[in-house]
Amino acid sequence: MTMRRGAAFCLLLSLSLVLLGFVQAKPNYKDALAKSFLFFQGQRSGRLPASQRVSWRSDSGLSDGFSAHVDLTGGYYDAGDNVKFNFPMAFTTTMLSWSSLEYGKRMGPELANARAAIRWATDYLLKCATATPGKLYVGVGDPNVDHKCWERPEDMDTSRTVYSVSASSPGSDVAGETAAALAAASMVFRKVDRKYSGLLLRTARKVFQFAMQYQGAYSDSLGSAVCPFYCSYSGYKDELLWGAAWMFRATNEMSYYKILKSMGADNQPDLFSWDNKYAGAHVLLSRRALLNNDKNFEQFEGAAENFMCRILPNSPYKTTQYTQGGLMYKLPESNLQYVTSITFLLTTYAKYMKSTKHTFNCGNLLVTPNSLLYVAKRQVDYILGENPIGMSYMVGFGPNFPKRIHHRGSSLPSLTSHPQAIGCDGGFQPFFYSANPNPNILTGAIVGGPEPERRLPGSTQRL
């Protein structure tokens, strides 16, 4: 088996809440959920609070934004890097918020940790959206320079370049996603902090208006600062639909409904990710058709079910590969990010179906809520160790999990054990190239996953 070493930031978005769709004792979903929230603490940038539980992390990035004369401290580092990419960070925030809205009542004490993870991101996104009129800041740190260094975030001595979009350099994709994140989060905090909720929604309105008024892809505006790392490969129309969907759910205002209807549901992907939001928007909007019996949203219900038919393994319209071990396989780069995101949609659409005793057909295949939940559960169980090699792909979960992940803070000794600074080149030897387990466990991180159909040495098992 080969396994990607990346502990990708955007992988965690949905697994943490998908786990709550099931109640059996093995795997221990409650434990996995709690661990998934610890991951976000390991990714924090800025001044850490007294409530910080991941003790091997310390304050970092305290001058972020200084070069632009603004405060852009906070937020999350991406994957194992020391860069803040707002595009995937905002998507993660949207998904955490959606998860909390759908499953918060089942989270028990973990709901407070979910809100804390969301707020750590939204506090930062608010700064990015309001620091300079006419600008939306979309990232901190030069990724090309950062990738040449291997140092702790606490020791960063690389350029903390600030990136932004504006009327002359548009970024409808990252702006639409930021608006979605703020709008979704506004509903999470509506009953517990009305003042903060109001601020989030007011800011979301302005950011979405900016996304609509100055249309263009942020990849075209920022070039190598975001490509090939987080290029907007699918364009920006999906983020406008996604953003409008969240603005409509948060406000119920007809202006956003008109935008949704003008965009329609013609795009029919078989993927859902930080880049391509169509399927997520279709499922979100189908909620209105199923739960409110609103026929104006039936086109989105149809699009959501078309997506399900392209995912289900027994569907005659399937366009999704599965390994012999049962894992959904989409793309070779960090495949589990697609598995977790798609699994969230399966689980959530099943929830909507159950509430109205709804079923649909993929050709001659009858699809029930349990049909979707069965596939979703197989994916979650596989990730948590129920697979041919018995490995959990969540760090810190179960007896056998990845010990050497591609992550600067995890692979380098903490400030407590090694107070001397480790410079840009200092982390490669002996730490990066070491065969030993990482000194710090990034609990809750999910690695990229196995490559498909690779025969294990000395075994007839397949993944």
Tab-separated table of C-alpha atoms in Angstrom:
chain	number	residue	atom	x	y	z
A	1	MET	CA	0.000	0.000	0.000
A	2	THR	CA	1.049	3.530	-0.658
A	3	MET	CA	-0.599	6.365	1.153
A	4	ARG	CA	-0.485	10.070	0.527
A	5	ARG	CA	1.204	11.858	3.384
A	6	GLY	CA	-0.954	14.973	3.166
A	7	ALA	CA	-3.203	15.709	6.135
A	8	ALA	CA	-5.360	17.950	4.005
A	9	PHE	CA	-7.292	20.684	5.803
A	10	CYS	CA	-10.364	20.378	3.607
A	11	LEU	CA	-10.737	16.646	4.241
A	12	LEU	CA	-12.316	17.091	7.647
A	13	LEU	CA	-15.325	19.073	6.670
A	14	SER	CA	-18.021	16.467	6.708
A	15	LEU	CA	-16.810	13.261	8.284
A	16	SER	CA	-17.037	14.771	11.751
A	17	LEU	CA	-20.811	15.146	11.470
A	18	VAL	CA	-21.585	12.243	9.156
A	19	LEU	CA	-20.544	10.067	12.091
A	20	LEU	CA	-23.629	11.162	13.958
A	21	GLY	CA	-25.938	9.566	11.429
A	22	PHE	CA	-25.262	6.172	12.994
A	23	VAL	CA	-25.438	4.847	16.522
A	24	GLN	CA	-23.663	1.501	16.690
A	25	ALA	CA	-20.682	1.099	18.989
A	26	LYS	CA	-18.047	0.013	16.480
A	27	PRO	CA	-16.359	2.055	15.180
A	28	ASN	CA	-16.762	4.515	18.031
A	29	TYR	CA	-18.284	7.453	16.150
A	30	LYS	CA	-18.577	9.568	19.274
A	31	ASP	CA	-14.837	9.291	19.861
A	32	ALA	CA	-14.088	10.045	16.203
A	33	LEU	CA	-16.295	13.123	16.310
A	34	ALA	CA	-14.546	14.474	19.389
A	35	LYS	CA	-11.139	13.843	17.824
A	36	SER	CA	-12.103	15.572	14.577
A	37	PHE	CA	-12.638	18.851	16.408
A	38	LEU	CA	-9.190	18.599	17.983
A	39	PHE	CA	-7.753	18.705	14.472
A	40	PHE	CA	-8.967	22.268	14.023
A	41	GLN	CA	-7.145	23.349	17.171
A	42	GLY	CA	-3.946	21.913	15.703
A	43	GLN	CA	-4.420	24.142	12.635
A	44	ARG	CA	-5.029	27.408	14.478
A	45	SER	CA	-3.113	30.529	13.548
A	46	GLY	CA	-2.905	33.578	15.801
A	47	ARG	CA	-2.882	33.997	19.562
A	48	LEU	CA	-4.161	30.811	21.166
A	49	PRO	CA	-6.755	30.990	23.951
A	50	ALA	CA	-6.507	29.520	27.433
A	51	SER	CA	-8.963	26.844	26.315
A	52	GLN	CA	-6.501	25.474	23.731
A	53	ARG	CA	-6.341	21.681	24.179
A	54	VAL	CA	-3.676	20.824	21.581
A	55	SER	CA	-0.798	21.745	23.860
A	56	TRP	CA	2.090	21.303	21.400
A	57	ARG	CA	0.899	24.329	19.432
A	58	SER	CA	1.743	27.917	20.456
A	59	ASP	CA	1.023	31.461	19.224
A	60	SER	CA	1.980	32.096	15.601
A	61	GLY	CA	1.356	34.442	12.706
A	62	LEU	CA	0.872	37.409	15.020
A	63	SER	CA	1.977	39.917	12.380
A	64	ASP	CA	-0.279	38.587	9.612
A	65	GLY	CA	-1.630	41.519	7.618
A	66	PHE	CA	1.112	43.890	8.783
A	67	SER	CA	2.462	44.396	5.262
A	68	ALA	CA	-0.974	45.676	4.192
A	69	HIS	CA	-1.457	47.695	7.400
A	70	VAL	CA	-4.378	45.529	8.520
A	71	ASP	CA	-4.962	42.858	11.159
A	72	LEU	CA	-5.348	39.455	9.509
A	73	THR	CA	-4.358	37.327	12.475
A	74	GLY	CA	-6.302	34.175	13.209
A	75	GLY	CA	-7.896	31.612	10.954
A	76	TYR	CA	-6.450	28.236	10.059
A	77	TYR	CA	-3.323	26.991	8.325
A	78	ASP	CA	-3.967	24.810	5.329
A	79	ALA	CA	-3.072	21.121	5.561
A	80	GLY	CA	0.551	20.734	6.699
A	81	ASP	CA	1.557	24.179	5.448
A	82	ASN	CA	1.949	27.566	7.101
A	83	VAL	CA	-0.260	29.309	4.523
A	84	LYS	CA	-3.807	30.533	5.005
A	85	PHE	CA	-5.861	29.844	1.864
A	86	ASN	CA	-9.283	31.405	2.378
A	87	PHE	CA	-11.011	29.500	-0.431
A	88	PRO	CA	-10.850	26.018	1.171
A	89	MET	CA	-10.966	27.525	4.669
A	90	ALA	CA	-14.280	29.232	3.939
A	91	PHE	CA	-15.679	26.037	2.410
A	92	THR	CA	-14.695	24.131	5.537
A	93	THR	CA	-16.466	26.782	7.604
A	94	THR	CA	-19.611	26.512	5.495
A	95	MET	CA	-19.641	22.741	5.844
A	96	LEU	CA	-19.026	22.813	9.590
A	97	SER	CA	-21.921	25.256	9.888
A	98	TRP	CA	-24.216	23.151	7.703
A	99	SER	CA	-23.256	20.095	9.747
A	100	SER	CA	-24.047	21.892	12.982
A	101	LEU	CA	-27.406	23.065	11.647
A	102	GLU	CA	-28.401	19.579	10.545
A	103	TYR	CA	-26.919	17.474	13.350
A	104	GLY	CA	-26.211	19.862	16.220
A	105	LYS	CA	-28.897	18.369	18.457
A	106	ARG	CA	-27.118	15.015	18.271
A	107	MET	CA	-23.684	16.399	19.088
A	108	GLY	CA	-24.157	16.811	22.810
A	109	PRO	CA	-21.171	18.555	24.429
A	110	GLU	CA	-19.310	18.563	21.105
A	111	LEU	CA	-21.653	21.270	19.773
A	112	ALA	CA	-19.703	23.832	21.801
A	113	ASN	CA	-16.483	22.630	20.146
A	114	ALA	CA	-18.144	22.857	16.739
A	115	ARG	CA	-19.138	26.462	17.394
A	116	ALA	CA	-15.623	27.247	18.601
A	117	ALA	CA	-14.134	25.766	15.403
A	118	ILE	CA	-16.548	27.785	13.267
A	119	ARG	CA	-15.975	31.021	15.157
A	120	TRP	CA	-12.187	30.719	14.913
A	121	ALA	CA	-12.657	30.838	11.154
A	122	THR	CA	-15.441	33.443	10.985
A	123	ASP	CA	-13.601	35.893	13.249
A	124	TYR	CA	-10.794	35.800	10.691
A	125	LEU	CA	-13.100	35.930	7.660
A	126	LEU	CA	-14.822	38.989	9.124
A	127	LYS	CA	-11.462	40.746	9.303
A	128	CYS	CA	-10.743	39.782	5.695
A	129	ALA	CA	-14.091	41.182	4.569
A	130	THR	CA	-14.115	44.436	6.522
A	131	ALA	CA	-10.487	45.557	6.986
A	132	THR	CA	-10.309	47.631	3.780
A	133	PRO	CA	-13.372	48.981	1.916
A	134	GLY	CA	-13.585	47.576	-1.611
A	135	LYS	CA	-11.208	44.678	-0.886
A	136	LEU	CA	-11.654	41.109	0.249
A	137	TYR	CA	-8.467	39.571	1.630
A	138	VAL	CA	-8.229	35.950	0.533
A	139	GLY	CA	-4.965	34.590	1.906
A	140	VAL	CA	-1.785	35.141	3.853
A	141	GLY	CA	1.609	33.628	3.057
A	142	ASP	CA	3.405	33.005	-0.224
A	143	PRO	CA	2.750	29.306	-0.946
A	144	ASN	CA	5.674	28.976	-3.339
A	145	VAL	CA	8.119	30.233	-0.714
A	146	ASP	CA	6.438	28.300	2.078
A	147	HIS	CA	6.765	25.019	0.206
A	148	LYS	CA	10.552	25.434	0.150
A	149	CYS	CA	10.684	25.569	3.962
A	150	TRP	CA	10.052	23.066	6.687
A	151	GLU	CA	9.557	25.000	9.901
A	152	ARG	CA	7.039	25.287	12.711
A	153	PRO	CA	4.364	27.976	12.357
A	154	GLU	CA	5.725	29.399	15.611
A	155	ASP	CA	9.096	29.982	13.879
A	156	MET	CA	7.904	31.390	10.560
A	157	ASP	CA	10.459	33.711	9.022
A	158	THR	CA	9.106	33.574	5.459
A	159	SER	CA	7.249	36.412	3.779
A	160	ARG	CA	3.661	36.719	4.992
A	161	THR	CA	2.447	38.167	1.713
A	162	VAL	CA	-1.185	39.288	1.762
A	163	TYR	CA	-3.505	38.556	-1.171
A	164	SER	CA	-6.821	40.214	-1.991
A	165	VAL	CA	-9.489	40.566	-4.665
A	166	SER	CA	-11.243	43.779	-5.652
A	167	ALA	CA	-13.364	45.379	-8.378
A	168	SER	CA	-10.349	45.497	-10.710
A	169	SER	CA	-9.104	42.020	-9.680
A	170	PRO	CA	-12.309	40.063	-9.070
A	171	GLY	CA	-12.769	36.789	-7.263
A	172	SER	CA	-16.432	35.764	-7.378
A	173	ASP	CA	-15.556	32.206	-6.356
A	174	VAL	CA	-13.744	33.021	-3.135
A	175	ALA	CA	-16.173	35.876	-2.396
A	176	GLY	CA	-19.199	33.646	-3.006
A	177	GLU	CA	-17.750	30.988	-0.718
A	178	THR	CA	-16.918	33.549	1.963
A	179	ALA	CA	-20.480	34.859	1.832
A	180	ALA	CA	-21.780	31.290	2.125
A	181	ALA	CA	-19.592	30.663	5.178
A	182	LEU	CA	-20.694	33.845	6.930
A	183	ALA	CA	-24.377	33.286	6.116
A	184	ALA	CA	-24.348	29.655	7.242
A	185	ALA	CA	-22.487	30.543	10.435
A	186	SER	CA	-24.974	33.339	11.151
A	187	MET	CA	-27.656	30.661	11.580
A	188	VAL	CA	-25.427	28.595	13.879
A	189	PHE	CA	-25.095	31.557	16.251
A	190	ARG	CA	-28.609	32.964	15.825
A	191	LYS	CA	-29.975	31.592	19.098
A	192	VAL	CA	-26.804	31.767	21.188
A	193	ASP	CA	-25.254	35.108	20.140
A	194	ARG	CA	-27.692	37.281	18.200
A	195	LYS	CA	-25.330	40.228	17.963
A	196	TYR	CA	-22.566	38.131	16.410
A	197	SER	CA	-25.069	36.394	14.152
A	198	GLY	CA	-26.276	39.768	12.894
A	199	LEU	CA	-22.730	40.903	12.150
A	200	LEU	CA	-22.052	37.724	10.198
A	201	LEU	CA	-25.183	38.116	8.082
A	202	ARG	CA	-24.673	41.819	7.377
A	203	THR	CA	-21.138	41.102	6.231
A	204	ALA	CA	-22.302	38.140	4.154
A	205	ARG	CA	-24.723	40.409	2.293
A	206	LYS	CA	-21.954	42.827	1.349
A	207	VAL	CA	-19.521	40.098	0.315
A	208	PHE	CA	-22.124	38.360	-1.838
A	209	GLN	CA	-23.066	41.630	-3.489
A	210	PHE	CA	-19.378	42.120	-4.288
A	211	ALA	CA	-19.192	38.602	-5.748
A	212	MET	CA	-22.157	39.287	-8.033
A	213	GLN	CA	-21.206	42.814	-9.048
A	214	TYR	CA	-17.584	42.120	-10.008
A	215	GLN	CA	-17.600	38.721	-11.627
A	216	GLY	CA	-14.445	36.770	-12.382
A	217	ALA	CA	-12.320	33.885	-11.122
A	218	TYR	CA	-9.804	34.611	-8.398
A	219	SER	CA	-7.329	32.271	-10.098
A	220	ASP	CA	-7.206	34.692	-13.028
A	221	SER	CA	-6.574	37.605	-10.691
A	222	LEU	CA	-3.983	35.993	-8.414
A	223	GLY	CA	-2.266	33.437	-10.657
A	224	SER	CA	0.588	31.541	-9.037
A	225	ALA	CA	-0.381	32.735	-5.564
A	226	VAL	CA	-3.271	30.264	-5.640
A	227	CYS	CA	-2.487	27.979	-8.593
A	228	PRO	CA	-1.928	25.082	-8.743
A	229	PHE	CA	-2.724	24.872	-5.037
A	230	TYR	CA	-6.367	25.959	-5.015
A	231	CYS	CA	-7.183	27.040	-8.555
A	232	SER	CA	-10.854	27.570	-9.252
A	233	TYR	CA	-10.982	24.793	-11.824
A	234	SER	CA	-14.781	24.666	-11.965
A	235	GLY	CA	-15.132	28.416	-12.509
A	236	TYR	CA	-17.081	30.721	-10.235
A	237	LYS	CA	-20.732	30.110	-11.213
A	238	ASP	CA	-21.010	27.257	-8.704
A	239	GLU	CA	-19.910	29.545	-5.866
A	240	LEU	CA	-22.487	32.145	-6.908
A	241	LEU	CA	-25.209	29.469	-6.825
A	242	TRP	CA	-23.871	28.107	-3.520
A	243	GLY	CA	-23.588	31.580	-2.012
A	244	ALA	CA	-27.076	32.544	-3.153
A	245	ALA	CA	-28.448	29.278	-1.738
A	246	TRP	CA	-27.004	30.057	1.680
A	247	MET	CA	-28.087	33.695	1.538
A	248	PHE	CA	-31.621	32.548	0.721
A	249	ARG	CA	-31.675	30.016	3.538
A	250	ALA	CA	-30.372	32.599	6.009
A	251	THR	CA	-32.758	35.388	4.933
A	252	ASN	CA	-35.647	33.843	2.958
A	253	GLU	CA	-35.505	36.939	0.739
A	254	MET	CA	-36.868	36.851	-2.816
A	255	SER	CA	-33.863	38.670	-4.272
A	256	TYR	CA	-31.690	35.620	-3.596
A	257	TYR	CA	-34.405	33.282	-4.847
A	258	LYS	CA	-34.435	35.146	-8.161
A	259	ILE	CA	-30.670	34.700	-8.469
A	260	LEU	CA	-31.055	30.972	-7.817
A	261	LYS	CA	-33.756	30.585	-10.433
A	262	SER	CA	-31.745	32.511	-12.989
A	263	MET	CA	-28.843	30.098	-12.540
A	264	GLY	CA	-30.953	26.951	-12.625
A	265	ALA	CA	-29.738	23.416	-12.023
A	266	ASP	CA	-28.351	22.420	-15.395
A	267	ASN	CA	-24.842	21.532	-14.246
A	268	GLN	CA	-24.788	17.840	-13.261
A	269	PRO	CA	-21.484	16.901	-11.568
A	270	ASP	CA	-20.542	13.659	-9.833
A	271	LEU	CA	-18.195	15.447	-7.431
A	272	PHE	CA	-18.509	17.762	-4.434
A	273	SER	CA	-15.486	19.592	-3.080
A	274	TRP	CA	-13.900	22.901	-2.117
A	275	ASP	CA	-13.779	23.652	-5.853
A	276	ASN	CA	-17.080	22.319	-7.215
A	277	LYS	CA	-20.175	23.257	-5.178
A	278	TYR	CA	-23.016	22.433	-7.571
A	279	ALA	CA	-24.055	19.170	-5.906
A	280	GLY	CA	-23.965	20.745	-2.455
A	281	ALA	CA	-26.160	23.630	-3.610
A	282	HIS	CA	-28.611	21.209	-5.201
A	283	VAL	CA	-28.930	19.154	-2.004
A	284	LEU	CA	-29.244	22.273	0.147
A	285	LEU	CA	-31.984	23.686	-2.082
A	286	SER	CA	-33.765	20.339	-2.357
A	287	ARG	CA	-34.458	20.662	1.352
A	288	ARG	CA	-37.036	23.282	0.483
A	289	ALA	CA	-38.733	20.974	-2.034
A	290	LEU	CA	-38.828	17.978	0.296
A	291	LEU	CA	-39.494	19.559	3.698
A	292	ASN	CA	-41.667	22.482	2.571
A	293	ASN	CA	-43.240	20.826	-0.468
A	294	ASP	CA	-42.233	23.911	-2.463
A	295	LYS	CA	-42.595	23.022	-6.142
A	296	ASN	CA	-40.431	26.007	-7.117
A	297	PHE	CA	-37.438	23.974	-5.939
A	298	GLU	CA	-38.241	20.698	-7.672
A	299	GLN	CA	-35.536	21.293	-10.290
A	300	PHE	CA	-32.931	21.238	-7.520
A	301	GLU	CA	-34.463	18.094	-6.036
A	302	GLY	CA	-34.144	16.455	-9.439
A	303	ALA	CA	-30.525	17.578	-9.763
A	304	ALA	CA	-29.710	16.250	-6.276
A	305	GLU	CA	-31.178	12.865	-7.142
A	306	ASN	CA	-29.300	12.804	-10.437
A	307	PHE	CA	-26.134	13.284	-8.372
A	308	MET	CA	-27.068	10.391	-6.071
A	309	CYS	CA	-27.669	8.166	-9.104
A	310	ARG	CA	-24.136	8.921	-10.287
A	311	ILE	CA	-22.696	7.931	-6.891
A	312	LEU	CA	-24.610	4.800	-5.831
A	313	PRO	CA	-22.667	1.628	-6.707
A	314	ASN	CA	-25.718	-0.292	-7.973
A	315	SER	CA	-27.141	2.546	-10.042
A	316	PRO	CA	-27.333	2.102	-13.828
A	317	TYR	CA	-26.169	5.729	-14.109
A	318	LYS	CA	-23.134	5.323	-11.835
A	319	THR	CA	-20.035	7.300	-12.847
A	320	THR	CA	-18.193	6.655	-9.572
A	321	GLN	CA	-15.489	4.036	-9.101
A	322	TYR	CA	-15.195	1.866	-5.997
A	323	THR	CA	-12.175	-0.149	-4.924
A	324	GLN	CA	-12.608	-3.855	-4.253
A	325	GLY	CA	-12.470	-3.024	-0.559
A	326	GLY	CA	-15.495	-0.773	-0.999
A	327	LEU	CA	-13.944	2.717	-0.898
A	328	MET	CA	-15.322	5.374	-3.206
A	329	TYR	CA	-12.580	6.562	-5.539
A	330	LYS	CA	-12.754	9.912	-7.311
A	331	LEU	CA	-9.356	11.512	-7.856
A	332	PRO	CA	-5.767	10.537	-7.006
A	333	GLU	CA	-4.927	13.697	-5.069
A	334	SER	CA	-6.164	13.253	-1.488
A	335	ASN	CA	-9.158	11.153	-2.491
A	336	LEU	CA	-10.676	11.052	0.988
A	337	GLN	CA	-11.619	14.720	0.787
A	338	TYR	CA	-14.102	13.799	-1.941
A	339	VAL	CA	-15.271	10.708	-0.075
A	340	THR	CA	-16.076	12.669	3.087
A	341	SER	CA	-17.769	15.547	1.256
A	342	ILE	CA	-19.918	13.256	-0.887
A	343	THR	CA	-20.748	11.094	2.122
A	344	PHE	CA	-22.108	14.157	3.885
A	345	LEU	CA	-24.458	14.823	0.971
A	346	LEU	CA	-25.643	11.206	0.941
A	347	THR	CA	-26.381	11.313	4.659
A	348	THR	CA	-28.066	14.691	4.603
A	349	TYR	CA	-30.259	13.943	1.594
A	350	ALA	CA	-31.265	10.684	3.298
A	351	LYS	CA	-32.278	12.738	6.319
A	352	TYR	CA	-34.528	14.930	4.178
A	353	MET	CA	-36.006	11.838	2.495
A	354	LYS	CA	-36.732	10.114	5.793
A	355	SER	CA	-38.646	13.075	7.150
A	356	THR	CA	-41.139	12.879	4.265
A	357	LYS	CA	-40.990	9.128	3.497
A	358	HIS	CA	-39.602	10.051	0.086
A	359	THR	CA	-38.032	7.626	-2.394
A	360	PHE	CA	-36.806	7.994	-5.967
A	361	ASN	CA	-35.555	5.832	-8.815
A	362	CYS	CA	-32.259	5.512	-10.659
A	363	GLY	CA	-33.630	3.723	-13.708
A	364	ASN	CA	-35.072	0.489	-12.323
A	365	LEU	CA	-33.277	0.895	-8.974
A	366	LEU	CA	-35.504	2.078	-6.123
A	367	VAL	CA	-33.568	4.384	-3.804
A	368	THR	CA	-34.669	4.708	-0.184
A	369	PRO	CA	-33.075	6.719	2.632
A	370	ASN	CA	-31.436	3.513	3.852
A	371	SER	CA	-29.910	2.971	0.394
A	372	LEU	CA	-27.972	6.219	0.801
A	373	LEU	CA	-27.129	5.598	4.450
A	374	TYR	CA	-25.733	2.141	3.694
A	375	VAL	CA	-23.230	3.579	1.197
A	376	ALA	CA	-22.378	6.461	3.520
A	377	LYS	CA	-21.796	4.160	6.467
A	378	ARG	CA	-19.470	1.918	4.458
A	379	GLN	CA	-17.331	4.942	3.592
A	380	VAL	CA	-17.145	6.209	7.167
A	381	ASP	CA	-16.349	2.752	8.526
A	382	TYR	CA	-13.635	2.267	5.903
A	383	ILE	CA	-11.971	5.534	6.887
A	384	LEU	CA	-12.111	4.585	10.565
A	385	GLY	CA	-10.385	1.239	10.068
A	386	GLU	CA	-12.971	-1.209	8.749
A	387	ASN	CA	-10.940	-1.931	5.603
A	388	PRO	CA	-8.777	-4.767	4.232
A	389	ILE	CA	-5.610	-3.566	5.965
A	390	GLY	CA	-7.238	-2.597	9.260
A	391	MET	CA	-5.855	0.950	9.246
A	392	SER	CA	-7.717	4.013	10.445
A	393	TYR	CA	-7.084	6.974	8.185
A	394	MET	CA	-7.932	9.338	11.036
A	395	VAL	CA	-4.813	10.209	13.017
A	396	GLY	CA	-5.118	9.215	16.660
A	397	PHE	CA	-8.168	7.023	16.144
A	398	GLY	CA	-7.967	3.294	16.782
A	399	PRO	CA	-4.873	1.147	17.412
A	400	ASN	CA	-3.440	1.479	13.886
A	401	PHE	CA	-3.304	4.924	12.295
A	402	PRO	CA	-0.777	6.984	10.238
A	403	LYS	CA	2.204	7.985	12.379
A	404	ARG	CA	4.188	10.046	9.834
A	405	ILE	CA	1.996	12.657	8.210
A	406	HIS	CA	3.081	15.514	5.983
A	407	HIS	CA	2.592	18.294	8.520
A	408	ARG	CA	5.139	20.804	9.763
A	409	GLY	CA	3.910	21.265	13.319
A	410	SER	CA	3.332	17.556	13.840
A	411	SER	CA	6.694	16.461	12.423
A	412	LEU	CA	8.817	19.013	14.285
A	413	PRO	CA	9.393	19.119	18.051
A	414	SER	CA	7.231	21.583	19.962
A	415	LEU	CA	8.564	24.795	21.501
A	416	THR	CA	8.297	23.172	24.913
A	417	SER	CA	10.663	20.334	24.019
A	418	HIS	CA	12.838	22.335	21.615
A	419	PRO	CA	12.734	26.070	22.485
A	420	GLN	CA	15.419	26.992	19.968
A	421	ALA	CA	14.110	28.340	16.653
A	422	ILE	CA	14.109	26.000	13.655
A	423	GLY	CA	14.722	27.997	10.475
A	424	CYS	CA	13.464	27.512	6.944
A	425	ASP	CA	16.010	24.818	6.082
A	426	GLY	CA	16.506	23.507	9.613
A	427	GLY	CA	13.489	21.242	9.652
A	428	PHE	CA	14.458	18.976	6.787
A	429	GLN	CA	17.295	17.258	8.627
A	430	PRO	CA	16.743	15.375	10.796
A	431	PHE	CA	12.970	15.837	11.092
A	432	PHE	CA	11.373	15.817	7.625
A	433	TYR	CA	13.508	12.926	6.402
A	434	SER	CA	13.207	10.946	9.614
A	435	ALA	CA	11.604	7.496	9.486
A	436	ASN	CA	10.449	7.885	13.089
A	437	PRO	CA	6.844	8.687	14.047
A	438	ASN	CA	6.000	12.373	14.268
A	439	PRO	CA	6.740	13.726	17.757
A	440	ASN	CA	3.317	15.418	17.941
A	441	ILE	CA	0.072	13.629	17.105
A	442	LEU	CA	-2.293	15.773	15.037
A	443	THR	CA	-5.355	14.071	16.471
A	444	GLY	CA	-8.352	14.057	14.163
A	445	ALA	CA	-6.506	14.737	10.918
A	446	ILE	CA	-7.446	12.560	7.957
A	447	VAL	CA	-4.753	11.652	5.454
A	448	GLY	CA	-5.290	11.562	1.695
A	449	GLY	CA	-6.069	7.857	1.652
A	450	PRO	CA	-4.866	4.758	-0.154
A	451	GLU	CA	-4.296	4.439	-3.861
A	452	PRO	CA	-6.871	2.127	-5.427
A	453	GLU	CA	-6.397	-1.463	-6.470
A	454	ARG	CA	-2.819	-1.763	-5.261
A	455	ARG	CA	-1.965	-5.323	-4.228
A	456	LEU	CA	-0.364	-5.450	-0.808
A	457	PRO	CA	3.111	-7.026	-0.581
A	458	GLY	CA	2.852	-10.685	0.357
A	459	SER	CA	-0.927	-10.552	0.406
A	460	THR	CA	-3.909	-11.176	-1.821
A	461	GLN	CA	-5.851	-8.373	-0.155
A	462	ARG	CA	-6.862	-5.352	-2.157
A	463	LEU	CA	-7.898	-1.917	-1.010
